[in-house]
Amino acid sequence: MSLHVLPESCIANVLSFTCPRDACRLSMVCSLFKSAEESDVVWERFLPLDYQSIISKSDASSMLLASASSKKHLYLMLCEKPLIIEGGKKSFSLEKKSGKRCYMLSARDLTIVWGDTPPYWRWNSDPSSRFGEVAELISVCWLEIRGKINATMLSPATLYTAYLVFRPTGGVYGLDYHPVEVRVGLVGSESGKRNVYLDSESGCKQQYHFVRRHTRIFNRGRIVGMPASEPARESDGHYPKKRGDGWLEIELGDFFCKEGEDGELEMSVQEVKSGNWKGGLIVEGIEIRPKE
């Protein structure tokens, strides 16, 4: 039987049980599939069930809905430009190929120890940020940043990765040879911890062992860099990577959101053991998105 004898609504209903990427691929099969793929029936299915409730949390909700010519257009807008919600504290977007939910918690939505103490942290506006304020680390010896989000806000049956989004000010110090401890997991759970470097130059610096050699005169010492036995790996998630928006991101860890998952997901960044003073970073927030 030829596909052309089937009603377009039937084809659209079938496509709605696929995923956005597959629906777009199938639209290239024939004109009938192309027309069916444009249907609101298809893209309504790809949008989150509570997308209207999520959009209503944005000051730009009415403008967004008015400018969307179709459900597909609305879907693509939510993929391409994060929607600022909850009074500027969070952003919401969709992963383009799957329609999975993505969130970023702004710096103001994070718990930053000493964050409201001007000698330690400063709050600024930054034209490159999606949020109205970013947090600039001036100088602290106790670095601790935490963020929380309810797991029910995430897409179920999805493996997520959390990232700290930041950039250096040009005068980073105290973070070159000392890693920070990061963690992702439900509050109260025994999730794994790992060490990462926030200084983007650490990948190069870790290729050398720094040792102290003594000279005979007055027994004074000098620091000498010796090549490390193994080169540092800069693509294993332990060092920052540059994003398309110009900021840097560092992996904090993974979290699998199960069907019916409840509880608070907590992400943390700490460096409290060395006692060294550190500064020179601007924090935009923590992003949670499906693992690539």
Tab-separated table of C-alpha atoms in Angstrom, residues 48-232:
chain	number	residue	atom	x	y	z
A	48	PRO	CA	7.716	19.167	27.789
A	49	LEU	CA	4.243	18.358	29.095
A	50	ASP	CA	4.440	21.377	31.419
A	51	TYR	CA	6.101	23.754	28.951
A	52	GLN	CA	3.370	26.377	29.396
A	53	SER	CA	3.936	26.384	33.160
A	54	ILE	CA	7.713	26.710	32.657
A	55	ILE	CA	7.335	29.546	30.139
A	56	SER	CA	4.945	31.375	32.476
A	57	LYS	CA	7.833	31.731	34.962
A	58	SER	CA	9.581	34.100	32.539
A	59	ASP	CA	8.974	37.827	32.214
A	60	ALA	CA	9.219	37.293	28.444
A	61	SER	CA	6.528	34.584	28.320
A	62	SER	CA	3.888	36.599	26.457
A	63	MET	CA	6.431	37.858	23.919
A	64	LEU	CA	7.768	34.349	23.335
A	65	LEU	CA	4.361	32.780	22.786
A	66	ALA	CA	3.235	35.637	20.543
A	67	SER	CA	6.311	35.368	18.316
A	68	ALA	CA	6.071	31.585	17.882
A	69	SER	CA	4.340	30.889	14.570
A	70	SER	CA	4.055	27.157	15.302
A	71	LYS	CA	4.933	24.566	17.918
A	72	LYS	CA	8.039	23.689	15.909
A	73	HIS	CA	9.071	27.347	15.911
A	74	LEU	CA	8.549	27.498	19.680
A	75	TYR	CA	10.604	24.329	20.133
A	76	LEU	CA	13.503	25.738	18.103
A	77	MET	CA	13.420	29.053	19.990
A	78	LEU	CA	13.706	27.184	23.299
A	79	CYS	CA	16.682	25.269	21.879
A	80	GLU	CA	18.539	28.243	20.467
A	81	LYS	CA	18.016	30.878	23.149
A	82	PRO	CA	17.758	29.991	26.859
A	83	LEU	CA	14.669	31.380	28.553
A	84	ILE	CA	15.347	33.322	31.761
A	85	ILE	CA	12.920	32.194	34.467
A	86	GLU	CA	12.214	32.595	38.186
A	87	GLY	CA	13.069	36.279	38.355
A	88	GLY	CA	16.414	35.887	36.606
A	89	LYS	CA	17.679	33.115	38.883
A	90	LYS	CA	17.620	30.295	36.331
A	91	SER	CA	17.567	29.693	32.603
A	92	PHE	CA	15.678	26.946	30.784
A	93	SER	CA	16.325	25.463	27.363
A	94	LEU	CA	15.896	22.252	25.389
A	95	GLU	CA	18.548	20.000	23.907
A	96	LYS	CA	17.894	20.262	20.182
A	97	LYS	CA	18.302	16.627	19.133
A	98	SER	CA	16.266	15.083	21.943
A	99	GLY	CA	14.063	17.748	23.530
A	100	LYS	CA	15.520	16.979	26.980
A	101	ARG	CA	15.410	19.781	29.546
A	102	CYS	CA	18.479	21.877	30.342
A	103	TYR	CA	18.856	24.350	33.199
A	104	MET	CA	21.446	26.812	34.367
A	105	LEU	CA	21.436	28.114	37.929
A	106	SER	CA	22.680	31.698	38.006
A	107	ALA	CA	25.370	32.779	40.455
A	108	ARG	CA	22.608	34.447	42.504
A	109	ASP	CA	20.845	31.076	42.741
A	110	LEU	CA	23.945	29.435	44.222
A	111	THR	CA	25.144	29.325	47.806
A	112	ILE	CA	28.570	30.991	47.824
A	113	VAL	CA	30.383	31.100	51.168
A	114	TRP	CA	31.361	34.733	51.903
A	115	GLY	CA	29.499	35.694	48.712
A	116	ASP	CA	28.013	38.826	50.254
A	117	THR	CA	31.311	40.040	51.751
A	118	PRO	CA	32.831	42.680	49.383
A	119	PRO	CA	36.507	42.014	50.217
A	120	TYR	CA	36.022	38.400	49.130
A	121	TRP	CA	33.399	38.476	46.341
A	122	ARG	CA	32.005	41.218	44.120
A	123	TRP	CA	28.732	41.227	42.169
A	124	ASN	CA	28.898	42.734	38.680
A	125	SER	CA	26.924	42.905	35.470
A	126	ASP	CA	28.524	41.273	32.429
A	127	PRO	CA	27.282	41.822	28.855
A	128	SER	CA	28.453	38.326	27.856
A	129	SER	CA	26.275	36.660	30.516
A	130	ARG	CA	22.665	35.578	30.072
A	131	PHE	CA	21.998	36.717	33.647
A	132	GLY	CA	21.846	40.181	35.130
A	133	GLU	CA	24.592	39.514	37.675
A	134	VAL	CA	27.730	37.410	37.917
A	135	ALA	CA	29.960	36.756	40.934
A	136	GLU	CA	33.612	37.805	40.819
A	137	LEU	CA	35.997	36.037	43.164
A	138	ILE	CA	38.327	38.672	44.632
A	139	SER	CA	40.230	36.712	47.273
A	140	VAL	CA	39.287	33.848	49.608
A	141	CYS	CA	41.101	31.051	51.387
A	142	TRP	CA	37.861	29.046	51.791
A	143	LEU	CA	36.259	28.473	48.365
A	144	GLU	CA	32.858	26.816	48.532
A	145	ILE	CA	30.048	27.016	45.950
A	146	ARG	CA	26.876	24.924	46.070
A	147	GLY	CA	23.793	24.691	43.874
A	148	LYS	CA	20.567	22.713	44.238
A	149	ILE	CA	17.715	21.824	41.883
A	150	ASN	CA	14.753	19.506	42.379
A	151	ALA	CA	15.184	16.317	40.365
A	152	THR	CA	11.535	16.499	39.270
A	153	MET	CA	12.461	19.494	37.090
A	154	LEU	CA	14.759	17.309	34.964
A	155	SER	CA	13.843	14.904	32.156
A	156	PRO	CA	13.341	11.351	33.467
A	157	ALA	CA	15.450	8.397	32.332
A	158	THR	CA	18.240	10.795	31.358
A	159	LEU	CA	21.933	10.907	32.202
A	160	TYR	CA	22.905	14.490	33.061
A	161	THR	CA	26.242	16.229	33.512
A	162	ALA	CA	26.673	19.336	35.656
A	163	TYR	CA	29.186	22.067	34.772
A	164	LEU	CA	30.516	25.117	36.555
A	165	VAL	CA	30.434	27.984	34.021
A	166	PHE	CA	33.071	30.646	34.653
A	167	ARG	CA	35.957	32.607	33.179
A	168	PRO	CA	39.207	34.089	34.501
A	169	THR	CA	39.602	37.811	35.060
A	170	GLY	CA	43.200	37.815	33.849
A	171	GLY	CA	44.731	37.547	37.288
A	172	VAL	CA	43.962	34.003	38.449
A	173	TYR	CA	46.017	32.911	41.437
A	174	GLY	CA	46.012	30.168	44.042
A	175	LEU	CA	44.302	27.681	41.717
A	176	ASP	CA	47.154	26.701	39.422
A	177	TYR	CA	48.720	23.837	41.397
A	178	HIS	CA	45.812	23.077	43.743
A	179	PRO	CA	42.782	21.178	42.451
A	180	VAL	CA	39.253	21.817	43.696
A	181	GLU	CA	36.965	19.063	44.929
A	182	VAL	CA	33.671	18.681	43.043
A	183	ARG	CA	30.601	16.544	43.680
A	184	VAL	CA	27.177	15.858	42.132
A	185	GLY	CA	24.453	13.799	43.807
A	186	LEU	CA	21.171	13.765	45.652
A	187	VAL	CA	21.246	15.463	49.047
A	188	GLY	CA	22.048	12.839	51.650
A	189	SER	CA	23.541	10.361	49.184
A	190	GLU	CA	27.112	9.080	49.165
A	191	SER	CA	28.060	10.226	45.697
A	192	GLY	CA	31.620	10.171	44.426
A	193	LYS	CA	33.955	13.122	44.655
A	194	ARG	CA	36.662	14.066	42.183
A	195	ASN	CA	39.360	16.684	41.758
A	196	VAL	CA	39.501	19.152	38.860
A	197	TYR	CA	41.467	22.283	37.984
A	198	LEU	CA	39.829	25.677	37.431
A	199	ASP	CA	42.959	27.297	36.035
A	200	SER	CA	42.908	26.692	32.279
A	201	GLU	CA	46.717	26.746	32.268
A	202	SER	CA	46.958	23.871	34.730
A	203	GLY	CA	46.935	21.309	31.960
A	204	CYS	CA	50.248	22.703	30.748
A	205	LYS	CA	51.695	23.282	34.198
A	206	GLN	CA	50.958	19.728	35.303
A	207	GLN	CA	53.363	18.501	32.629
A	208	TYR	CA	56.201	19.587	34.936
A	209	HIS	CA	57.280	18.481	38.400
A	210	PHE	CA	58.411	21.470	40.451
A	211	VAL	CA	61.270	20.632	42.822
A	212	ARG	CA	63.554	22.700	45.057
A	213	ARG	CA	67.290	22.494	44.400
A	214	HIS	CA	69.867	23.884	46.818
A	215	THR	CA	72.989	25.813	45.854
A	216	ARG	CA	76.148	25.807	47.950
A	217	ILE	CA	76.121	29.560	48.602
A	218	PHE	CA	74.111	30.187	51.802
A	219	ASN	CA	72.229	26.960	51.004
A	220	ARG	CA	69.600	28.957	49.120
A	221	GLY	CA	67.037	27.102	47.080
A	222	ARG	CA	65.503	27.666	43.693
A	223	ILE	CA	62.466	26.141	41.999
A	224	VAL	CA	63.197	24.110	38.886
A	225	GLY	CA	60.613	22.667	36.501
A	226	MET	CA	61.308	19.058	35.494
A	227	PRO	CA	59.344	17.342	32.692
A	228	ALA	CA	56.695	15.015	34.067
A	229	SER	CA	56.881	11.309	33.286
A	230	GLU	CA	53.484	11.462	31.559
A	231	PRO	CA	51.868	14.411	29.748
A	232	ALA	CA	48.700	15.857	31.255
